[in-house]
XYZ file of C-alpha atoms in Angstrom:
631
model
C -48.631 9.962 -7.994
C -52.251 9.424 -7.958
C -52.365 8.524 -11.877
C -49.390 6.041 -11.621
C -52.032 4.486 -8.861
C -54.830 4.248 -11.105
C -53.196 2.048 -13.441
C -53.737 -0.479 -10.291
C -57.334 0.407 -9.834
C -59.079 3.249 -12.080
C -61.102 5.294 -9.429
C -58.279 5.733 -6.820
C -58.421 9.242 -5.240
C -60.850 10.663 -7.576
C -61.941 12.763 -4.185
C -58.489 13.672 -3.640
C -57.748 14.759 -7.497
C -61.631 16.876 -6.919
C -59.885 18.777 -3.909
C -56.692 19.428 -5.488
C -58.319 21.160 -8.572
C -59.760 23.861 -5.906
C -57.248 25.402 -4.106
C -56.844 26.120 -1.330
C -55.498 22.889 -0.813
C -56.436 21.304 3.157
C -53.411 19.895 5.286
C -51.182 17.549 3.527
C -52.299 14.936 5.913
C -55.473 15.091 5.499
C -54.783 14.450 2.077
C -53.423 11.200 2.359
C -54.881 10.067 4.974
C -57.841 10.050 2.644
C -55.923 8.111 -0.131
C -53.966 5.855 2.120
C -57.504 4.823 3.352
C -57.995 3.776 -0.005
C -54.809 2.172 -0.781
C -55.308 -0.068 3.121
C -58.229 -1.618 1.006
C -56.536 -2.893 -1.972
C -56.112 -7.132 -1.970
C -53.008 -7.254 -3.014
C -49.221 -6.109 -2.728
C -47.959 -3.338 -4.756
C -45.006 -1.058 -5.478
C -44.870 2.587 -5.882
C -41.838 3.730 -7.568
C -40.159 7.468 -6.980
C -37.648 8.071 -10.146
C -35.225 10.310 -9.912
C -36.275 11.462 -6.691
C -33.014 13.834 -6.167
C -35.334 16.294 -8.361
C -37.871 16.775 -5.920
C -35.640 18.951 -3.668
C -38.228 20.510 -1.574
C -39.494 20.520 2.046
C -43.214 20.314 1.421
C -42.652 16.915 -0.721
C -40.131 15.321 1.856
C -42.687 16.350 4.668
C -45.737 13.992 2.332
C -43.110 11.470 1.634
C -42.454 11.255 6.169
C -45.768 11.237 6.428
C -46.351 8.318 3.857
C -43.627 6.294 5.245
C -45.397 6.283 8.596
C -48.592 5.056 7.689
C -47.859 2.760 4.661
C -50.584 0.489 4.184
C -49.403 -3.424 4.811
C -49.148 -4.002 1.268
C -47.457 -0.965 -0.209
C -43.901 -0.731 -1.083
C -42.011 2.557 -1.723
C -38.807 2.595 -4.310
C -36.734 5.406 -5.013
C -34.257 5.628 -7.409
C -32.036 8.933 -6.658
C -28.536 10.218 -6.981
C -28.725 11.169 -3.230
C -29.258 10.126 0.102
C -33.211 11.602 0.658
C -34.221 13.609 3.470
C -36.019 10.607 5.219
C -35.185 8.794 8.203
C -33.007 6.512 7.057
C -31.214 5.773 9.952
C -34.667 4.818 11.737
C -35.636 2.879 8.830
C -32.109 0.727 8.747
C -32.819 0.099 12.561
C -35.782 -0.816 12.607
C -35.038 -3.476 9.785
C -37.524 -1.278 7.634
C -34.971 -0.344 4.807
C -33.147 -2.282 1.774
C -30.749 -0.394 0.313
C -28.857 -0.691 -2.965
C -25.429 1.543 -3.807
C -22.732 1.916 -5.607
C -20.759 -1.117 -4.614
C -23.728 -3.102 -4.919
C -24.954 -1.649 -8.491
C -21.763 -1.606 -10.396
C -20.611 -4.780 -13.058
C -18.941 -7.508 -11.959
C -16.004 -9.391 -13.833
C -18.631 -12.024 -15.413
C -21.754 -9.442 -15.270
C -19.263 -7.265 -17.843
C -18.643 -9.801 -19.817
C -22.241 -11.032 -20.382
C -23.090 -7.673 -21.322
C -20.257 -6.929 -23.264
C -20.423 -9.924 -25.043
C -23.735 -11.997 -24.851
C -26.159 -8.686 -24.932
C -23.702 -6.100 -27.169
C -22.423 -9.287 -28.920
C -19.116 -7.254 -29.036
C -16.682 -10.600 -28.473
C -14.331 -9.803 -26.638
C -11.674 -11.160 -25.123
C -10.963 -11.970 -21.336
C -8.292 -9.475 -21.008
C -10.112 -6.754 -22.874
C -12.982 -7.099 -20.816
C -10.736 -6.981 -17.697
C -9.287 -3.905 -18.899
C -13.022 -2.598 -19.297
C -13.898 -3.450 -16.174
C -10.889 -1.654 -14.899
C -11.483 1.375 -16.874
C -14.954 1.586 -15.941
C -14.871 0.788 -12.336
C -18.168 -1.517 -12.671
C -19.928 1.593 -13.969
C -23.027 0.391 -15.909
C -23.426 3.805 -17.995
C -19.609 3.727 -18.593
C -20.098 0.303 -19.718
C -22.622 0.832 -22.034
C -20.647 4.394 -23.714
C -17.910 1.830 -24.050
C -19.554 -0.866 -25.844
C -21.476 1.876 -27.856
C -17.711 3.337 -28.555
C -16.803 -0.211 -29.541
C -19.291 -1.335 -31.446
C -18.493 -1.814 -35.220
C -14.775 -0.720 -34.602
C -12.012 -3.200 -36.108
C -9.468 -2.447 -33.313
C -11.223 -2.873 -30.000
C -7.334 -3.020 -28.151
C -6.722 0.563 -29.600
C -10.443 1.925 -28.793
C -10.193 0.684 -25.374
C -7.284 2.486 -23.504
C -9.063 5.423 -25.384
C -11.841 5.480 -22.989
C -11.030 8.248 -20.178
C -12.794 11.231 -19.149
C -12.110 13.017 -22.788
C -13.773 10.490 -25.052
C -16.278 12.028 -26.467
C -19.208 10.144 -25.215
C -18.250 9.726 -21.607
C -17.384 13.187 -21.626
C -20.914 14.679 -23.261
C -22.391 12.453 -20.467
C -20.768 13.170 -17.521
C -20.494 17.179 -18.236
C -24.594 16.981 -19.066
C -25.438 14.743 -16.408
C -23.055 15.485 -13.629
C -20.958 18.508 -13.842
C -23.231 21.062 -15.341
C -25.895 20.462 -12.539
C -23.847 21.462 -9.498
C -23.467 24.694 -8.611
C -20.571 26.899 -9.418
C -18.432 26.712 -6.225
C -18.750 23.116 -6.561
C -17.568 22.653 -9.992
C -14.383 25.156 -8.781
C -13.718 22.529 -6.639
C -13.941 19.455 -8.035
C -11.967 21.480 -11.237
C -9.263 22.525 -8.487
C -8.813 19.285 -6.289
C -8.832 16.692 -9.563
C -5.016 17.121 -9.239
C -4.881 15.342 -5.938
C -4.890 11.159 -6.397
C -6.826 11.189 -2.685
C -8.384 13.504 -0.998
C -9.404 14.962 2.511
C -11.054 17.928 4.160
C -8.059 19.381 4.811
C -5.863 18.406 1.968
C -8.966 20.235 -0.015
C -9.132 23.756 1.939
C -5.426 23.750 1.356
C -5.620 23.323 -2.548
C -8.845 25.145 -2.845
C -8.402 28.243 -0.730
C -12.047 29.237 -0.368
C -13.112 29.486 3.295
C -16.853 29.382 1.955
C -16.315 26.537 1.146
C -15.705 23.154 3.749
C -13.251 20.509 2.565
C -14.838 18.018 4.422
C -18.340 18.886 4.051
C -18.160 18.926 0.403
C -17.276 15.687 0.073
C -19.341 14.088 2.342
C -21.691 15.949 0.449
C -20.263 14.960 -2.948
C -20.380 11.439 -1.605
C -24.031 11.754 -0.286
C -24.729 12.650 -3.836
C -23.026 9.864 -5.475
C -20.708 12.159 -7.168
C -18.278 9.389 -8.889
C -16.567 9.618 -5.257
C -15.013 6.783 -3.513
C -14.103 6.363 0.133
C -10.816 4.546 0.988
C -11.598 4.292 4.445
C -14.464 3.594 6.942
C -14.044 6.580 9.225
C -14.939 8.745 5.549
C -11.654 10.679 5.920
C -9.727 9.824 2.637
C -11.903 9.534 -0.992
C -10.844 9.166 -4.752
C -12.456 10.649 -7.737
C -13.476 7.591 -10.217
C -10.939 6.918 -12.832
C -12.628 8.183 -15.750
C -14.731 11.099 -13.974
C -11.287 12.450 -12.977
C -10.000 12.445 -15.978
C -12.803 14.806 -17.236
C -12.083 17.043 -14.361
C -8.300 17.248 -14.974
C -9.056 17.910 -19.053
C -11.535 21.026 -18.109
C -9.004 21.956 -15.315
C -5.984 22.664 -18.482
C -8.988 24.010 -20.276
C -9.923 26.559 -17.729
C -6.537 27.840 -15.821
C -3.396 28.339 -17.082
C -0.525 26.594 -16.089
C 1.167 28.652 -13.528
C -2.415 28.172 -11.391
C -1.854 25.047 -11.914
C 1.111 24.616 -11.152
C 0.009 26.851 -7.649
C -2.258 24.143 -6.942
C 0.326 21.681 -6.758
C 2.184 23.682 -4.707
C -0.112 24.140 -2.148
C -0.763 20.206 -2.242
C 2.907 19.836 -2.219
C 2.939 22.071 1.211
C -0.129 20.305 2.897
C 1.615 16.770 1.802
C 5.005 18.008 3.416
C 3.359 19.424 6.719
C 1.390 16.045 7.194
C 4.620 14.011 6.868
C 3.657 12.709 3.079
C 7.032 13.220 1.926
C 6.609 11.425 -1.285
C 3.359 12.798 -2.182
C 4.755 16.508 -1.486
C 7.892 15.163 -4.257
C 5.458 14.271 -6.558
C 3.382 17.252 -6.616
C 6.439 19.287 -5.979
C 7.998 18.221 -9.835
C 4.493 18.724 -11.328
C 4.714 22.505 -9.840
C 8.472 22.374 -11.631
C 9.981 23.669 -8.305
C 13.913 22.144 -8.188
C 14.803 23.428 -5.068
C 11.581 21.929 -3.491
C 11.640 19.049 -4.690
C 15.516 18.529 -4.334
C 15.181 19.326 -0.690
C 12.320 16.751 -0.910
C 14.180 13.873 -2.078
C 17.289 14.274 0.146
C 14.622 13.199 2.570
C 16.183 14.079 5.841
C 19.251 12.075 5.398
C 17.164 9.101 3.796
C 16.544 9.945 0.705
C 13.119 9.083 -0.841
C 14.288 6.829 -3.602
C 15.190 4.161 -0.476
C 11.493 4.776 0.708
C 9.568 3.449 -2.115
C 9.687 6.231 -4.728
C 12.235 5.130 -6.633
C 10.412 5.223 -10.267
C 8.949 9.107 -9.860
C 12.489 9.834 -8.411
C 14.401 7.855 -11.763
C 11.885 9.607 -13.909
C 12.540 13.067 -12.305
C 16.192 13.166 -12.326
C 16.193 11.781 -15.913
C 14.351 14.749 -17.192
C 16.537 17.477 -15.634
C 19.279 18.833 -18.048
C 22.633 18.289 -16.636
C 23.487 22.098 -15.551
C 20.956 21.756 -13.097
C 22.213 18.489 -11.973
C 25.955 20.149 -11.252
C 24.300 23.227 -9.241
C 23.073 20.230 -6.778
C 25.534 17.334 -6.721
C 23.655 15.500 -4.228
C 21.336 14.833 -7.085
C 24.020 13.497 -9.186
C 24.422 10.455 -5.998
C 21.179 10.325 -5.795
C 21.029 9.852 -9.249
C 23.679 7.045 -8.930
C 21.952 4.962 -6.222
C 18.500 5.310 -8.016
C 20.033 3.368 -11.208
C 21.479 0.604 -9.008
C 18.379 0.685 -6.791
C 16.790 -0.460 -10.539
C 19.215 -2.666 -11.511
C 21.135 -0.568 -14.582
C 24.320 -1.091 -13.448
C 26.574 0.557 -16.131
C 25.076 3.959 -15.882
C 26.184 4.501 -11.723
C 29.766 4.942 -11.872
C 29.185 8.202 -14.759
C 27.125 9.599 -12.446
C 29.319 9.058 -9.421
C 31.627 10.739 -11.037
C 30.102 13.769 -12.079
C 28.936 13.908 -8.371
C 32.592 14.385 -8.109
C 33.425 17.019 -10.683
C 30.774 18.726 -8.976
C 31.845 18.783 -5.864
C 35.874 19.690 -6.776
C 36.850 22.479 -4.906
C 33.949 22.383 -2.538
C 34.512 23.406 1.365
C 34.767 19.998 2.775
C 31.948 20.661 5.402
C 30.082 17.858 7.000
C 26.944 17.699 4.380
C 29.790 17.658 1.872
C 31.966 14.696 3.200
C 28.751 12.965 3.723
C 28.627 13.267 0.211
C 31.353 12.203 -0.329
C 31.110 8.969 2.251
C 27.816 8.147 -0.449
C 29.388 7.871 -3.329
C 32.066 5.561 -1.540
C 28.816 3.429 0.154
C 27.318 3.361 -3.633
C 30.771 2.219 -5.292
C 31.161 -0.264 -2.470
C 28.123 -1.138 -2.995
C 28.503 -1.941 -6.764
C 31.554 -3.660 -5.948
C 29.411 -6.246 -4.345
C 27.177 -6.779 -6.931
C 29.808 -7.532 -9.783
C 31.053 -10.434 -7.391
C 27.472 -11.711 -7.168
C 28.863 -13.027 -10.794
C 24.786 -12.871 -12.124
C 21.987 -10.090 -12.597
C 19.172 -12.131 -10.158
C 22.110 -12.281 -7.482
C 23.050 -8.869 -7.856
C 19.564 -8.318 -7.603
C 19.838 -9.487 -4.129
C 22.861 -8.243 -3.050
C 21.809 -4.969 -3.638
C 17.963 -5.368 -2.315
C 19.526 -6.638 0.623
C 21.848 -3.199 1.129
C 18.822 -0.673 0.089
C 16.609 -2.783 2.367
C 18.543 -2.549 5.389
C 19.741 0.551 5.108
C 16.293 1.964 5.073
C 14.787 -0.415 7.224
C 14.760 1.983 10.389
C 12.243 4.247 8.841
C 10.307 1.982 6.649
C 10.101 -1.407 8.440
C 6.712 -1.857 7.204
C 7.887 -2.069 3.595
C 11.103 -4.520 4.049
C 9.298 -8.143 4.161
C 8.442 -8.614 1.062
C 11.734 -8.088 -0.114
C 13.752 -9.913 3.091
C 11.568 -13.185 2.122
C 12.988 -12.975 -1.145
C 16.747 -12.144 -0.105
C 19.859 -14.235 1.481
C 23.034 -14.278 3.058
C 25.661 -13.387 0.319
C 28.556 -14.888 3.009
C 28.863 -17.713 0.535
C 27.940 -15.833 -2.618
C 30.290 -13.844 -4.440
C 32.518 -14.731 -6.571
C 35.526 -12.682 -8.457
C 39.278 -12.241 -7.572
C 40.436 -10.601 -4.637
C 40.587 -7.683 -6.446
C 37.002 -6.945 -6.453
C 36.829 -7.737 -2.945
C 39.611 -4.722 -2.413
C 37.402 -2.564 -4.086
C 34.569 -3.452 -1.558
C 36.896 -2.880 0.963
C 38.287 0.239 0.470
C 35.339 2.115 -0.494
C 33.410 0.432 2.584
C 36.302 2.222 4.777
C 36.059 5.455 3.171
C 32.262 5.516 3.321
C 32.746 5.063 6.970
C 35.371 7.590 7.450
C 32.933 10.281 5.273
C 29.710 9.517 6.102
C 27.844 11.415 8.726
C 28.185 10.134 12.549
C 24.386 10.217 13.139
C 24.141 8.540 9.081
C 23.791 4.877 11.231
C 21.297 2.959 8.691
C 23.981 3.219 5.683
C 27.504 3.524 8.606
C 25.764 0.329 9.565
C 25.135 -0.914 5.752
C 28.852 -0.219 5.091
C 30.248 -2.043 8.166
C 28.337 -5.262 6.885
C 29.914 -5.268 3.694
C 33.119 -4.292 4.879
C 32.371 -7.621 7.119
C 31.462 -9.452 4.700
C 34.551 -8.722 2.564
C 37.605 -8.858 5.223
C 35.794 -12.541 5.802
C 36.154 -13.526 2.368
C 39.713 -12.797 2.033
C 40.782 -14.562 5.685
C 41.007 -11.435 7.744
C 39.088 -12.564 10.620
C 40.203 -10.197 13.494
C 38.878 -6.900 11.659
C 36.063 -9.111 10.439
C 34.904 -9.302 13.742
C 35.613 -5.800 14.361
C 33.419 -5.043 11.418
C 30.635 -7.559 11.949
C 30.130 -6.294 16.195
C 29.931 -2.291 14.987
C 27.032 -4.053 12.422
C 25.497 -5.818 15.600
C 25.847 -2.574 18.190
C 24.605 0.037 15.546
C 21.735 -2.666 14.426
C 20.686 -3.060 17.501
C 20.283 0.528 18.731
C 18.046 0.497 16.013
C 15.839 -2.228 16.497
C 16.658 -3.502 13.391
C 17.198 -7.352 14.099
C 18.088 -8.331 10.473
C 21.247 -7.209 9.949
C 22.404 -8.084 13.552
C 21.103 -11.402 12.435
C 23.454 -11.680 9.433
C 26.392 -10.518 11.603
C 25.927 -13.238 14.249
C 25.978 -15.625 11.292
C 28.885 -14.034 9.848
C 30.834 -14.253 13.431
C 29.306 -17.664 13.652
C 31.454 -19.148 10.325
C 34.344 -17.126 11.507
C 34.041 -19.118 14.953
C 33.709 -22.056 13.102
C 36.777 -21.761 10.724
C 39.195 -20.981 13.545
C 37.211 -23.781 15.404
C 36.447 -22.237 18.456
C 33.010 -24.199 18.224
C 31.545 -23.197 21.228
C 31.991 -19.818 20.364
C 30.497 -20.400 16.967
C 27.190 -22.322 18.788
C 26.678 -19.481 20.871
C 26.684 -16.754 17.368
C 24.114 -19.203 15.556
C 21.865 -19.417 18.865
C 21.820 -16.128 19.530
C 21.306 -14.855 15.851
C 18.134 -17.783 15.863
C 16.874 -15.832 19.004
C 17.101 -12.351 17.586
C 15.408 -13.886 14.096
C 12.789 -16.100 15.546
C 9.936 -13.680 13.896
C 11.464 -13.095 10.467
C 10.632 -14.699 7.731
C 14.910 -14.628 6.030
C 16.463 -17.203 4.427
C 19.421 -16.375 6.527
C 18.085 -18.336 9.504
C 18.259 -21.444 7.585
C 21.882 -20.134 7.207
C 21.736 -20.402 11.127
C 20.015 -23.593 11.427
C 22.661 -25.278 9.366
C 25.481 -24.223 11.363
C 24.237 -24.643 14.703
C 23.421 -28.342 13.142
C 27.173 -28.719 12.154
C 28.539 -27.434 15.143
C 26.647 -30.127 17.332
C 27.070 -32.641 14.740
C 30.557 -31.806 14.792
C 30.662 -33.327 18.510
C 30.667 -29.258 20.616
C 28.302 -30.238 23.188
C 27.248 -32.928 25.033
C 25.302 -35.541 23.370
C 24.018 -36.547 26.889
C 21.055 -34.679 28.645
C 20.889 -33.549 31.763
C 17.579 -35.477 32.166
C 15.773 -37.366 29.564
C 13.013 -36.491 27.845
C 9.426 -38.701 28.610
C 7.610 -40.350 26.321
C 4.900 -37.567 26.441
C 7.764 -35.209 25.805
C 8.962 -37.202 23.018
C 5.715 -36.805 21.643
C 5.462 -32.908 21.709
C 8.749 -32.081 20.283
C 7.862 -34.824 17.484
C 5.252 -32.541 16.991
C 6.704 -29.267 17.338
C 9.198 -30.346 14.631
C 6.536 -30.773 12.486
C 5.310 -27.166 12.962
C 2.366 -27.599 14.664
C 0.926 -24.760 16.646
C -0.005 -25.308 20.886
C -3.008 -25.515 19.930
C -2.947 -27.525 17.091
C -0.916 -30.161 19.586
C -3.213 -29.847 22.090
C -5.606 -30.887 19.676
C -3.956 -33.965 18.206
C -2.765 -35.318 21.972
C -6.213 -34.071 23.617
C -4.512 -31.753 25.806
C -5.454 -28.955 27.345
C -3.061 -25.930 25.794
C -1.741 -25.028 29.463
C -0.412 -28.593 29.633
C 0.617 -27.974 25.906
C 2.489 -24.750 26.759
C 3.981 -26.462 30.341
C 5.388 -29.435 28.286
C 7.041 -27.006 26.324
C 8.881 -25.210 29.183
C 9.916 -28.635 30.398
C 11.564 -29.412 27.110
C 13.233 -26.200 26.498
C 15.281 -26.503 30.025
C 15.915 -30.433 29.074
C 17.707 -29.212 25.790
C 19.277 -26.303 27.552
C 17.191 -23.820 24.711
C 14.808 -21.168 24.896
C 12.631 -20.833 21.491
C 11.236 -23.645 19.153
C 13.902 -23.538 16.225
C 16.824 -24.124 19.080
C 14.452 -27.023 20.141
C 14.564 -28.501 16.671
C 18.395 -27.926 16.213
C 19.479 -29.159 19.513
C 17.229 -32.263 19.093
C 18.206 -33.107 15.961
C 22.132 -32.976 16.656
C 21.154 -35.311 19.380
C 19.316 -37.608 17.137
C 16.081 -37.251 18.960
C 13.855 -37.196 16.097
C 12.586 -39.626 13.928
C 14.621 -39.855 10.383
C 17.696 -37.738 11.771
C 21.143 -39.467 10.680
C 23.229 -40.899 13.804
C 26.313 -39.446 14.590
C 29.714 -41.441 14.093
């Protein structure tokens, strides 16, 4: 330390260097207090820079280093470059707005910093996507950068070179083994080796896997992450991490190098336990078929009665049952259904009804017990199903159809997952097309299904009433239509789920209509508008429009009970144009109270309670600007 300071002035702490050479040595701080004194008398600003400081891992030098932190001269500056947080007060520091601080996030490659290295300083020319992919690979990671433009470099097929950068290329893998993995000690190597199988990972996920008790799940990886292991958090309580892509891949090359595969294939159970315990059901499947345990992960995807497929793991399930020979498929013939409503979940039709029916062979001769007629009920929801879709009459509306079955049938237990699909999805009322025949075939597998299935089975009971609505509408059969369309509404609302009640109502609501009873029909299309004012489902325009005909149509009153004021007038303009309270408040300088008791005032004017009934009523009453007069 003293030499790098005499490059700034050639006699610094020649007194100390004297002392030093004749041991034994006085107290540390009398030591630099003596060159500090120094330092305090030099004119201008300076750095001092600490390389690699994670190698001075002793308590003597982190005692000097305190001690110069506390007395820094004004114009001394202290960098340290380190693969670890240092044992200073760096929580002091940060507080006291003493502290900059560069990491990870903050060191690795950007999108355009990539590409001017990559490009403009490795002249390597590559294209956008390439460099994307780089980027990707990489993670940002300036070393991993530059081992990939050094792998690149001079090579005529850059696309095929690229994918080939993971954790057993041959220079990221002499790197990260000499400058990562070989300098931790041997318990920590046994677990990184041991938990690389796991895509995240937390402290108790890791005891489970690692089965050490010297060893501390979570205190390893805070530690791992204190020592900017190629460790990433995924949350801000530090309770979930990720190995980096490409370090992982090392990890999971030297873990098939070093154990055989039925330890590996124990680690995966015991991840598949932990996974299972926690309630990850689809993370215990998928480490469950990596451990090549059928009964596990069979009882896995059944799923309780909703199988996983209808949860969101439809391609590891597809992939799974597709690699099973078929003798294994016949020993559980709830695989062979599964099987079947898998390939319709993804849209290849032709293969569902073979496997239907070997979900039948199967089963011949089988005690008809309850799990069995459930079965059974399954296959008839899956065929009705399928029925449905060939009277869409196109792929992209038997696309639909079915999304709009799988998503409300699992719904209940995954509500979090259904909106980007119900934004996409509508009312198929109105949309199928075929001869009656078809429509037969919907119906009588509908009514099996519910005579089969399971009494407590309510998301697909409820799934198989709505088609069976659905169909007994299209063919004029309006009293068991109904019948249908209220066991949809009763079971759908038991279960909070306010979509498929929704499609009901509307359902009842053209039903209504086409045996004019119009009130009747007014009320269905109001009420299914109330129970959908929150979702975002083409089926309330579906709503809209026939609580618009109905009025138009001459049901209620085209009188008010008292007219609506010019101020009035004014808001509902407004609120037709989808303007928020506030947003109102805003354009009429009004205070949002008086925004919000306008509103109420309104509502009991039209005889509604919620904005779209607002709209609807008004506009059958020609109350808004640009609305066609009735005749």
């Amino acid at each position: 330390m003293i030499c790098s300071l005499q490059t700034l002035k050639a006699d610094i702490g020649e007194g100390v260097l004297t002392v030093l050479q004749n041991p034994p040595y006085p107290p540390i701080e009398s030591i630099f207090t003596a060159l500090l004194n120094e330092l305090a008398a030099l004119p201008t600003p300076f750095l001092l820079i600490f390389d690699d400081y994670h190698a001075a891992k002793s308590k003597p030098v982190e005692d000097a280093v305190r001690f110069l932190l506390d007395h820094l001269p004004v114009q001394m500056h202290l960098v340290m470059t380190t693969r670890e947080d240092p044992g200073i007060p760096l929580a002091r520091m940060r507080a006291q707005d003493q502290l900059t601080e560069l990491r990870a996030a903050d060191l690795k490659f950007t999108l355009s910093e990539s590409e001017d290295f990559l490009n403009r300083i490795r002249g390597l020319n590559l294209s956008k996507d390439q460099i994307i992919s780089l980027e990707s690979r990489t993670e940002g990671w300036a070393a991993g950068m530059h081992l990939a433009a050094i792998s690149i470099q001079g090579a005529q097929d850059a696309d095929g070179r690229i994918p080939s950068l993971a954790g057993h290329h041959p220079f990221v893998l002499d790197y990260l083994v000499e400058e990562v993995l070989q300098r931790q000690p041997d318990a920590v190597q046994t677990f990184l080796l041991r938990t690389s199988i796991l895509d995240r990972l937390c402290g108790s996920l890791c005891d489970a896997v690692v089965l050490d008790p010297a060893i501390c799940g979570k205190t390893t990886l805070l530690d791992l992450e204190r020592n900017n292991l190629f460790i990433v958090p995924l949350d801000n309580e530090r309770r979930w991490f990720r190995y980096h892509h490409l370090f992982v891949e090392l990890l999971r090359k030297r873990l098939r190098e070093s154990f055989n595969d039925s330890h590996i294939e124990e680690l995966h159970r015991r991840a598949s336990e932990w996974y299972e315990h926690n309630g990850f059901e689809i993370e215990a499947f998928s480490h469950a078929v990596e451990c090549q345990d059928i009964d596990r992960s069979a009882r896995l995807l059944e799923g309780n009665g909703m199988p996983l497929h209808l949860r969101g793991a439809a391609g590891i399930s597809l992939s799974w049952l597709e690699s099973l020979p078929a003798k294994e498929l016949d020993a559980r013939p709830a695989l062979w259904v599964m099987y079947g409503s898998v390939l319709l979940l993804a849209g290849r039709l032709t293969g569902v009804e073979q496997k239907l029916r070997a979900a039948e062979i199967a089963l011949a001769g089988a005690e008809q017990d309850i799990n069995v007629r459930n079965l059974i009920g399954l296959i008839a929801a899956t065929r009705a199903t399928l029925a449905s879709l060939v009277l869409t009459g196109h792929s992209e509306g038997a696309e639909r159809t079915l999304q709009t079955f799988e998503v409300d049938m699992l719904s209940t237990v995954q509500s979090d997952k259904t909106d980007e699909l119900v934004g996409r999805i509508a009312p198929v009322n109105h949309g199928w097309r075929g001869g009656n025949h078809d429509v037969e075939t919907v119906i009588v597998q509908s009514r099996r299904a519910q005579a089969y299935l399971r009494p407590d089975n309510i998301p697909v009971r409820t799934a198989a009433a709505w088609m069976l609505g659905v169909a007994l509408q299209r063919l004029g059969a309006y009293a068991d239509a109904r019948e249908a369309y209220h066991e949809v509404i009763t079971n759908s609302l038991s279960m909070r789920h306010e979509l498929m009640a929704v499609m009901a109502l509307i359902g009842l609501g053209q039903i209504e209509e086409a045996e004019e009873r119009i009130s009747s029909a007014a009320e269905c299309y109001q009420e299914a508008l109330r129970l959908g004012d929150d979702l975002p489902h083409p089926a309330l325009h579906e709503a809209k429009l026939g609580l618009e005909r109905v009025h138009h149509n001459g049901i209620k009153s085209s009188s008010l009970i008292e007219p609506l004021s010019q101020r009035e007038m004014e808001v509902l303009e407004l609120i037709a144009k989808g303007l928020s309270n506030k947003e109102i408040g805003e354009k009429l300088f009004l205070a949002l109270d008086t925004v919000k008791g306008y509103n109420r005032r309104i509502y009991e004017k039209l005889q509604v309670h919620r904005r779209t009934e607002a709209i609807a009523r008004a506009a059958a009453l020609n109350l808004l600007p640009n609305t066609p007069k009735s005749h």
